[in-house]
Amino acid sequence: MQKSKIWDGAVRIFHWSQVLLLAGLWYSADQEWYGLHMTLAYTLAALLLSRLVWGVVGSENARFNHFVTSPRQAWLWLRHSPKRTVNGHNPLSGYMVLLMLTLILLQFVTGLMTSDDILTEGPLVALVPSAWVGIASTIHQWNINVILALVAVHIVAAIWHQWRGDKVITAMVTGNKLTAEKGEFKFRAVGLYLLLVLIIGGAFYLWQGDVVLEMLRSEWA
Ligand code: HEM
Ligand code: HEM
């Protein structure tokens, strides 16, 4: 067994900040602190959209074409070698990752069209037909439960792998894993990912910064 670098800084920063931000998003909605809710949502969206770009131009095993396989390949993997350690997402977790990223993106987009029917609404509410607002608000309320259910399965699977000796959680924290074959991936500098986050976050700030700052001021005054 030898130590291999599995995950770059970008994937790990995205992963763990996403966990904290989702917790904050859930709590801020519960407390009806919508200025904070939107701040966290735009931050998460900047990290998530940058992760999607990273899935095309980023480090080798963070790319979608590296870990998204055909359903046939996933089925064969499941039947023949689910115990084999993979240097990255295995074919099944590849699909799970895609699903989670899509649903979190859906949560964000529906948030932009969500209204609480009192004072608070996303910036697209005034621009789309009112029927869309109703549908988006319902999806925004229910989709979070689907996300939480998937997260529960995801965490149980991660703990199961870790317990069986395939130290996937350690790898998501440190970036490294003990593997039979040396993983030799091309990694790209984390600074490039952070630059993408800054650019996309900056665009959100230019679009909604004033509105959100005003909401934060009145919330914390
Ligand atoms: C809100 C909670 C969570 C969400 C939404 C989430 C979502 C994700 C996503 C999207 C990825 C893919 C990362 C990427 O390729 O960029 C991932 C990977 C991973 N997550 Fe989480 N995660 C959550 C919590 C956790 C927790 C609490 C743990 C540990 C106990 C964990 C362990 C892992 C591991 C080990 C991987 C790598 C899986 C693999 O090797 O294929 N996650 N997670
Ligand atoms: C991925 C990002 C997001 C997550 C995880 C999230 C999560 C949530 C949750 C859990 C609720 C409570 C739903 C309930 O009533 O049961 C909520 C409500 C709400 N969210 Fe988000 N949200 C996100 C993005 C956004 C965005 C971008 C906006 C607007 C800019 C937004 C605006 C709202 C509003 C106005 C409500 C109140 C809806 C109501 O009372 O019916 N959210 N959000």
mmCIF file of C-alpha atoms and ligand atoms in Angstrom:
data_model
loop_
_atom_site.group_PDB
_atom_site.id
_atom_site.type_symbol
_atom_site.label_atom_id
_atom_site.label_comp_id
_atom_site.label_asym_id
_atom_site.label_seq_id
_atom_site.Cartn_x
_atom_site.Cartn_y
_atom_site.Cartn_z
ATOM 1 C CA MET A 1 0.000 0.000 0.000
ATOM 2 C CA GLN A 2 1.223 3.501 -0.727
ATOM 3 C CA LYS A 3 0.080 7.027 -0.030
ATOM 4 C CA SER A 4 -1.506 8.696 -3.070
ATOM 5 C CA LYS A 5 -2.932 12.162 -3.487
ATOM 6 C CA ILE A 6 -6.602 11.649 -4.388
ATOM 7 C CA TRP A 7 -8.367 14.983 -3.978
ATOM 8 C CA ASP A 8 -7.102 18.472 -4.768
ATOM 9 C CA GLY A 9 -7.741 21.492 -2.546
ATOM 10 C CA ALA A 10 -10.640 22.683 -4.727
ATOM 11 C CA VAL A 11 -12.780 19.559 -4.248
ATOM 12 C CA ARG A 12 -12.099 19.535 -0.493
ATOM 13 C CA ILE A 13 -12.750 23.264 0.003
ATOM 14 C CA PHE A 14 -15.962 22.927 -2.019
ATOM 15 C CA HIS A 15 -17.076 19.841 -0.112
ATOM 16 C CA TRP A 16 -16.642 21.046 3.448
ATOM 17 C CA SER A 17 -17.776 24.635 2.876
ATOM 18 C CA GLN A 18 -20.891 23.242 1.158
ATOM 19 C CA VAL A 19 -21.662 21.203 4.299
ATOM 20 C CA LEU A 20 -21.338 24.289 6.562
ATOM 21 C CA LEU A 21 -23.276 26.540 4.166
ATOM 22 C CA LEU A 22 -26.170 24.080 3.816
ATOM 23 C CA ALA A 23 -26.428 23.869 7.606
ATOM 24 C CA GLY A 24 -26.430 27.689 7.774
ATOM 25 C CA LEU A 25 -29.026 27.927 4.985
ATOM 26 C CA TRP A 26 -31.346 25.568 6.767
ATOM 27 C CA TYR A 27 -30.902 27.378 10.118
ATOM 28 C CA SER A 28 -31.257 30.887 8.652
ATOM 29 C CA ALA A 29 -34.513 29.900 6.877
ATOM 30 C CA ASP A 30 -35.777 28.391 10.125
ATOM 31 C CA GLN A 31 -35.028 31.668 11.963
ATOM 32 C CA GLU A 32 -36.403 33.732 9.031
ATOM 33 C CA TRP A 33 -33.085 35.583 8.695
ATOM 34 C CA TYR A 34 -33.411 35.994 4.936
ATOM 35 C CA GLY A 35 -30.551 38.499 4.478
ATOM 36 C CA LEU A 36 -28.207 35.888 5.931
ATOM 37 C CA HIS A 37 -30.012 33.142 3.967
ATOM 38 C CA MET A 38 -29.363 34.921 0.677
ATOM 39 C CA THR A 39 -25.738 35.755 1.570
ATOM 40 C CA LEU A 40 -25.044 32.077 2.278
ATOM 41 C CA ALA A 41 -26.974 31.005 -0.849
ATOM 42 C CA TYR A 42 -24.955 33.251 -3.204
ATOM 43 C CA THR A 43 -21.732 32.069 -1.535
ATOM 44 C CA LEU A 44 -22.738 28.433 -2.018
ATOM 45 C CA ALA A 45 -23.768 29.125 -5.626
ATOM 46 C CA ALA A 46 -20.367 30.715 -6.371
ATOM 47 C CA LEU A 47 -18.595 27.639 -4.940
ATOM 48 C CA LEU A 48 -20.953 25.232 -6.723
ATOM 49 C CA LEU A 49 -20.858 26.905 -10.150
ATOM 50 C CA SER A 50 -17.052 27.027 -9.873
ATOM 51 C CA ARG A 51 -17.078 23.288 -9.027
ATOM 52 C CA LEU A 52 -19.089 22.689 -12.219
ATOM 53 C CA VAL A 53 -16.492 24.602 -14.256
ATOM 54 C CA TRP A 54 -13.794 22.635 -12.368
ATOM 55 C CA GLY A 55 -15.554 19.471 -13.540
ATOM 56 C CA VAL A 56 -14.575 20.451 -17.084
ATOM 57 C CA VAL A 57 -11.227 22.259 -16.728
ATOM 58 C CA GLY A 58 -10.014 21.229 -13.253
ATOM 59 C CA SER A 59 -7.815 18.452 -11.858
ATOM 60 C CA GLU A 60 -7.967 15.146 -13.723
ATOM 61 C CA ASN A 61 -10.063 13.068 -11.300
ATOM 62 C CA ALA A 62 -12.346 16.007 -10.412
ATOM 63 C CA ARG A 63 -13.551 16.122 -14.029
ATOM 64 C CA PHE A 64 -16.976 14.737 -14.904
ATOM 65 C CA ASN A 65 -15.557 12.712 -17.791
ATOM 66 C CA HIS A 66 -13.326 10.947 -15.284
ATOM 67 C CA PHE A 67 -16.000 9.794 -12.865
ATOM 68 C CA VAL A 68 -19.299 9.755 -14.776
ATOM 69 C CA THR A 69 -19.494 6.345 -16.447
ATOM 70 C CA SER A 70 -22.208 4.692 -18.562
ATOM 71 C CA PRO A 71 -24.989 2.910 -16.603
ATOM 72 C CA ARG A 72 -23.646 -0.391 -18.026
ATOM 73 C CA GLN A 73 -20.168 0.249 -16.628
ATOM 74 C CA ALA A 74 -21.673 1.231 -13.273
ATOM 75 C CA TRP A 75 -23.718 -1.989 -13.213
ATOM 76 C CA LEU A 76 -20.644 -4.102 -14.099
ATOM 77 C CA TRP A 77 -18.638 -2.344 -11.396
ATOM 78 C CA LEU A 78 -21.383 -2.997 -8.854
ATOM 79 C CA ARG A 79 -21.567 -6.709 -9.761
ATOM 80 C CA HIS A 80 -17.871 -7.469 -10.014
ATOM 81 C CA SER A 81 -15.738 -5.138 -7.995
ATOM 82 C CA PRO A 82 -17.571 -3.030 -5.424
ATOM 83 C CA LYS A 83 -14.862 -3.861 -2.883
ATOM 84 C CA ARG A 84 -12.052 -2.524 -5.054
ATOM 85 C CA THR A 85 -10.609 0.775 -3.846
ATOM 86 C CA VAL A 86 -11.012 3.530 -6.430
ATOM 87 C CA ASN A 87 -8.756 6.603 -6.594
ATOM 88 C CA GLY A 88 -11.643 9.055 -6.821
ATOM 89 C CA HIS A 89 -15.425 8.653 -7.089
ATOM 90 C CA ASN A 90 -16.456 5.102 -7.919
ATOM 91 C CA PRO A 91 -19.070 4.683 -10.720
ATOM 92 C CA LEU A 92 -21.971 4.580 -8.250
ATOM 93 C CA SER A 93 -20.849 7.538 -6.124
ATOM 94 C CA GLY A 94 -20.260 9.409 -9.422
ATOM 95 C CA TYR A 95 -24.014 9.288 -10.071
ATOM 96 C CA MET A 96 -24.786 10.228 -6.474
ATOM 97 C CA VAL A 97 -22.456 13.243 -6.741
ATOM 98 C CA LEU A 98 -24.156 14.384 -9.973
ATOM 99 C CA LEU A 99 -27.590 14.028 -8.395
ATOM 100 C CA MET A 100 -26.629 15.981 -5.272
ATOM 101 C CA LEU A 101 -25.010 18.788 -7.274
ATOM 102 C CA THR A 102 -28.110 19.021 -9.526
ATOM 103 C CA LEU A 103 -30.541 19.136 -6.604
ATOM 104 C CA ILE A 104 -28.520 21.797 -4.758
ATOM 105 C CA LEU A 105 -28.450 23.851 -7.961
ATOM 106 C CA LEU A 106 -32.236 23.357 -8.274
ATOM 107 C CA GLN A 107 -32.611 24.552 -4.672
ATOM 108 C CA PHE A 108 -30.669 27.696 -5.516
ATOM 109 C CA VAL A 109 -32.540 28.452 -8.763
ATOM 110 C CA THR A 110 -35.959 27.901 -7.159
ATOM 111 C CA GLY A 111 -34.826 30.157 -4.270
ATOM 112 C CA LEU A 112 -34.376 32.983 -6.781
ATOM 113 C CA MET A 113 -38.100 32.616 -7.644
ATOM 114 C CA THR A 114 -39.358 31.936 -4.106
ATOM 115 C CA SER A 115 -41.611 34.238 -2.110
ATOM 116 C CA ASP A 116 -42.658 33.858 1.511
ATOM 117 C CA ASP A 117 -45.897 35.687 0.562
ATOM 118 C CA ILE A 118 -45.109 38.428 3.116
ATOM 119 C CA LEU A 119 -42.024 40.602 2.618
ATOM 120 C CA THR A 120 -39.246 38.452 1.287
ATOM 121 C CA GLU A 121 -38.757 37.271 -2.244
ATOM 122 C CA GLY A 122 -36.003 36.156 -4.570
ATOM 123 C CA PRO A 123 -34.829 38.587 -7.278
ATOM 124 C CA LEU A 124 -36.561 36.752 -10.141
ATOM 125 C CA VAL A 125 -40.026 36.786 -8.531
ATOM 126 C CA ALA A 126 -40.952 40.095 -10.183
ATOM 127 C CA LEU A 127 -39.701 38.862 -13.579
ATOM 128 C CA VAL A 128 -41.414 35.489 -14.028
ATOM 129 C CA PRO A 129 -45.138 34.540 -14.283
ATOM 130 C CA SER A 130 -46.817 34.199 -10.875
ATOM 131 C CA ALA A 131 -47.604 30.511 -11.558
ATOM 132 C CA TRP A 132 -43.838 29.868 -11.702
ATOM 133 C CA VAL A 133 -43.404 31.567 -8.333
ATOM 134 C CA GLY A 134 -45.952 29.192 -6.773
ATOM 135 C CA ILE A 135 -44.276 26.133 -8.310
ATOM 136 C CA ALA A 136 -40.745 27.288 -7.440
ATOM 137 C CA SER A 137 -41.729 28.088 -3.835
ATOM 138 C CA THR A 138 -43.236 24.596 -3.433
ATOM 139 C CA ILE A 139 -40.141 22.953 -4.938
ATOM 140 C CA HIS A 140 -37.929 25.110 -2.682
ATOM 141 C CA GLN A 141 -39.810 23.816 0.378
ATOM 142 C CA TRP A 142 -39.811 20.123 -0.635
ATOM 143 C CA ASN A 143 -36.522 19.674 -2.466
ATOM 144 C CA ILE A 144 -34.586 20.329 0.745
ATOM 145 C CA ASN A 145 -36.101 17.130 2.188
ATOM 146 C CA VAL A 146 -34.901 15.142 -0.834
ATOM 147 C CA ILE A 147 -31.424 16.670 -0.420
ATOM 148 C CA LEU A 148 -31.382 15.774 3.276
ATOM 149 C CA ALA A 149 -32.459 12.173 2.537
ATOM 150 C CA LEU A 150 -29.660 11.799 -0.056
ATOM 151 C CA VAL A 151 -27.164 13.359 2.345
ATOM 152 C CA ALA A 152 -28.153 10.778 4.981
ATOM 153 C CA VAL A 153 -27.538 7.904 2.501
ATOM 154 C CA HIS A 154 -24.285 9.589 1.408
ATOM 155 C CA ILE A 155 -22.976 9.897 4.978
ATOM 156 C CA VAL A 156 -23.901 6.280 5.851
ATOM 157 C CA ALA A 157 -22.109 5.087 2.660
ATOM 158 C CA ALA A 158 -19.023 7.188 3.489
ATOM 159 C CA ILE A 159 -18.873 5.825 7.063
ATOM 160 C CA TRP A 160 -19.388 2.257 5.754
ATOM 161 C CA HIS A 161 -16.448 2.583 3.308
ATOM 162 C CA GLN A 162 -14.264 4.183 5.983
ATOM 163 C CA TRP A 163 -15.094 1.416 8.469
ATOM 164 C CA ARG A 164 -14.337 -1.284 5.863
ATOM 165 C CA GLY A 165 -10.837 0.138 5.421
ATOM 166 C CA ASP A 166 -11.320 2.275 2.270
ATOM 167 C CA LYS A 167 -10.569 5.562 4.037
ATOM 168 C CA VAL A 168 -12.716 7.845 1.891
ATOM 169 C CA ILE A 169 -13.506 10.314 4.681
ATOM 170 C CA THR A 170 -9.823 10.687 5.581
ATOM 171 C CA ALA A 171 -9.150 11.315 1.870
ATOM 172 C CA MET A 172 -11.842 14.013 1.682
ATOM 173 C CA VAL A 173 -10.179 15.731 4.683
ATOM 174 C CA THR A 174 -6.448 15.311 3.964
ATOM 175 C CA GLY A 175 -6.545 14.740 0.188
ATOM 176 C CA ASN A 176 -4.545 11.504 0.580
ATOM 177 C CA LYS A 177 -5.378 7.798 0.706
ATOM 178 C CA LEU A 178 -3.461 4.522 1.008
ATOM 179 C CA THR A 179 -3.978 2.693 -2.283
ATOM 180 C CA ALA A 180 -2.723 -0.504 -3.899
ATOM 181 C CA GLU A 181 -1.857 1.280 -7.141
ATOM 182 C CA LYS A 182 -0.192 4.667 -7.002
ATOM 183 C CA GLY A 183 -2.691 7.327 -8.171
ATOM 184 C CA GLU A 184 -0.915 9.613 -10.571
ATOM 185 C CA PHE A 185 -3.304 12.352 -11.518
ATOM 186 C CA LYS A 186 -2.648 15.758 -12.978
ATOM 187 C CA PHE A 187 -3.725 18.343 -10.406
ATOM 188 C CA ARG A 188 -4.432 22.000 -11.063
ATOM 189 C CA ALA A 189 -3.621 24.785 -8.611
ATOM 190 C CA VAL A 190 -6.342 25.490 -6.053
ATOM 191 C CA GLY A 191 -5.787 29.221 -6.665
ATOM 192 C CA LEU A 192 -7.478 28.854 -10.041
ATOM 193 C CA TYR A 193 -10.609 27.472 -8.382
ATOM 194 C CA LEU A 194 -10.581 30.268 -5.788
ATOM 195 C CA LEU A 195 -10.250 32.824 -8.592
ATOM 196 C CA LEU A 196 -13.353 31.358 -10.258
ATOM 197 C CA VAL A 197 -15.218 31.571 -6.926
ATOM 198 C CA LEU A 198 -14.188 35.229 -6.581
ATOM 199 C CA ILE A 199 -15.303 36.104 -10.125
ATOM 200 C CA ILE A 200 -18.692 34.382 -9.831
ATOM 201 C CA GLY A 201 -19.181 35.655 -6.257
ATOM 202 C CA GLY A 202 -18.273 39.158 -7.487
ATOM 203 C CA ALA A 203 -20.902 38.912 -10.228
ATOM 204 C CA PHE A 204 -23.552 37.986 -7.624
ATOM 205 C CA TYR A 205 -22.387 40.922 -5.493
ATOM 206 C CA LEU A 206 -22.795 43.362 -8.383
ATOM 207 C CA TRP A 207 -26.262 41.949 -9.114
ATOM 208 C CA GLN A 208 -27.716 41.617 -5.596
ATOM 209 C CA GLY A 209 -25.131 43.115 -3.181
ATOM 210 C CA ASP A 210 -27.145 46.282 -2.409
ATOM 211 C CA VAL A 211 -30.415 44.439 -1.767
ATOM 212 C CA VAL A 212 -28.814 41.803 0.445
ATOM 213 C CA LEU A 213 -26.707 44.320 2.431
ATOM 214 C CA GLU A 214 -29.847 46.344 3.122
ATOM 215 C CA MET A 215 -31.633 43.198 4.354
ATOM 216 C CA LEU A 216 -28.650 42.295 6.576
ATOM 217 C CA ARG A 217 -28.599 45.833 8.031
ATOM 218 C CA SER A 218 -32.279 45.743 8.971
ATOM 219 C CA GLU A 219 -31.982 42.169 10.307
ATOM 220 C CA TRP A 220 -29.087 42.947 12.648
ATOM 221 C CA ALA A 221 -30.046 46.539 13.570
HETATM 222 C C1 HEM B 1 -24.660 18.556 3.660
HETATM 223 C C2 HEM B 1 -23.954 17.441 3.689
HETATM 224 C C3 HEM B 1 -23.164 16.904 2.492
HETATM 225 C C4 HEM B 1 -23.306 17.113 1.158
HETATM 226 C C5 HEM B 1 -24.348 17.969 0.434
HETATM 227 C C6 HEM B 1 -22.267 16.357 0.495
HETATM 228 C C7 HEM B 1 -22.064 16.329 -0.871
HETATM 229 C C8 HEM B 1 -20.980 15.762 -1.493
HETATM 230 C C9 HEM B 1 -20.596 15.968 -2.863
HETATM 231 C C10 HEM B 1 -21.334 16.878 -3.856
HETATM 232 C C11 HEM B 1 -19.478 15.252 -3.088
HETATM 233 C C12 HEM B 1 -18.661 15.227 -4.369
HETATM 234 C C13 HEM B 1 -17.499 16.184 -4.195
HETATM 235 C C14 HEM B 1 -16.887 16.628 -5.497
HETATM 236 O O1 HEM B 1 -16.592 15.803 -6.366
HETATM 237 O O2 HEM B 1 -16.706 17.841 -5.654
HETATM 238 C C15 HEM B 1 -19.159 14.540 -1.873
HETATM 239 C C16 HEM B 1 -18.110 13.669 -1.715
HETATM 240 C C17 HEM B 1 -17.822 13.042 -0.519
HETATM 241 N N1 HEM B 1 -18.422 13.280 0.713
HETATM 242 FE FE1 HEM B 1 -19.947 14.458 1.071
HETATM 243 N N2 HEM B 1 -21.525 15.702 1.445
HETATM 244 C C18 HEM B 1 -22.045 16.018 2.682
HETATM 245 C C19 HEM B 1 -21.568 15.601 3.895
HETATM 246 C C20 HEM B 1 -20.577 14.683 4.075
HETATM 247 C C21 HEM B 1 -20.109 14.183 5.358
HETATM 248 C C22 HEM B 1 -20.663 14.632 6.723
HETATM 249 C C23 HEM B 1 -19.146 13.268 5.080
HETATM 250 C C24 HEM B 1 -18.332 12.441 6.055
HETATM 251 C C25 HEM B 1 -18.870 11.790 7.076
HETATM 252 C C26 HEM B 1 -18.978 13.199 3.659
HETATM 253 C C27 HEM B 1 -18.090 12.417 2.994
HETATM 254 C C28 HEM B 1 -17.815 12.470 1.652
HETATM 255 C C29 HEM B 1 -16.811 11.647 1.003
HETATM 256 C C30 HEM B 1 -15.945 10.599 1.678
HETATM 257 C C31 HEM B 1 -16.823 11.994 -0.361
HETATM 258 C C32 HEM B 1 -15.980 11.363 -1.466
HETATM 259 C C33 HEM B 1 -16.811 10.226 -2.011
HETATM 260 C C34 HEM B 1 -16.039 9.337 -2.943
HETATM 261 O O3 HEM B 1 -14.911 8.960 -2.596
HETATM 262 O O4 HEM B 1 -16.577 9.032 -4.026
HETATM 263 N N3 HEM B 1 -19.867 14.076 3.061
HETATM 264 N N4 HEM B 1 -20.076 14.891 -0.907
HETATM 265 C C1 HEM B 2 -28.904 26.126 -2.239
HETATM 266 C C2 HEM B 2 -29.339 27.226 -1.694
HETATM 267 C C3 HEM B 2 -30.555 27.278 -0.789
HETATM 268 C C4 HEM B 2 -30.968 26.417 0.191
HETATM 269 C C5 HEM B 2 -30.310 25.117 0.641
HETATM 270 C C6 HEM B 2 -32.199 26.963 0.753
HETATM 271 C C7 HEM B 2 -32.947 26.373 1.767
HETATM 272 C C8 HEM B 2 -34.159 26.849 2.243
HETATM 273 C C9 HEM B 2 -34.978 26.207 3.231
HETATM 274 C C10 HEM B 2 -34.639 24.906 3.941
HETATM 275 C C11 HEM B 2 -36.092 26.974 3.405
HETATM 276 C C12 HEM B 2 -37.281 26.696 4.349
HETATM 277 C C13 HEM B 2 -38.344 25.998 3.546
HETATM 278 C C14 HEM B 2 -39.580 25.715 4.387
HETATM 279 O O1 HEM B 2 -40.347 26.644 4.592
HETATM 280 O O2 HEM B 2 -39.733 24.576 4.799
HETATM 281 C C15 HEM B 2 -35.972 28.128 2.552
HETATM 282 C C16 HEM B 2 -36.884 29.138 2.455
HETATM 283 C C17 HEM B 2 -36.709 30.294 1.717
HETATM 284 N N1 HEM B 2 -35.646 30.576 0.879
HETATM 285 FE FE1 HEM B 2 -34.069 29.360 0.488
HETATM 286 N N2 HEM B 2 -32.490 28.140 0.110
HETATM 287 C C18 HEM B 2 -31.511 28.374 -0.831
HETATM 288 C C19 HEM B 2 -31.424 29.434 -1.697
HETATM 289 C C20 HEM B 2 -32.264 30.548 -1.675
HETATM 290 C C21 HEM B 2 -32.116 31.725 -2.511
HETATM 291 C C22 HEM B 2 -31.036 31.920 -3.585
HETATM 292 C C23 HEM B 2 -33.114 32.578 -2.186
HETATM 293 C C24 HEM B 2 -33.421 33.951 -2.732
HETATM 294 C C25 HEM B 2 -32.483 34.773 -3.185
HETATM 295 C C26 HEM B 2 -33.913 31.937 -1.154
HETATM 296 C C27 HEM B 2 -35.040 32.471 -0.569
HETATM 297 C C28 HEM B 2 -35.861 31.821 0.317
HETATM 298 C C29 HEM B 2 -37.115 32.371 0.811
HETATM 299 C C30 HEM B 2 -37.731 33.730 0.436
HETATM 300 C C31 HEM B 2 -37.661 31.407 1.676
HETATM 301 C C32 HEM B 2 -39.011 31.467 2.441
HETATM 302 C C33 HEM B 2 -40.025 30.652 1.692
HETATM 303 C C34 HEM B 2 -41.338 30.483 2.438
HETATM 304 O O3 HEM B 2 -41.504 30.994 3.538
HETATM 305 O O4 HEM B 2 -42.179 29.797 1.857
HETATM 306 N N3 HEM B 2 -33.357 30.694 -0.868
HETATM 307 N N4 HEM B 2 -34.774 28.028 1.843
#
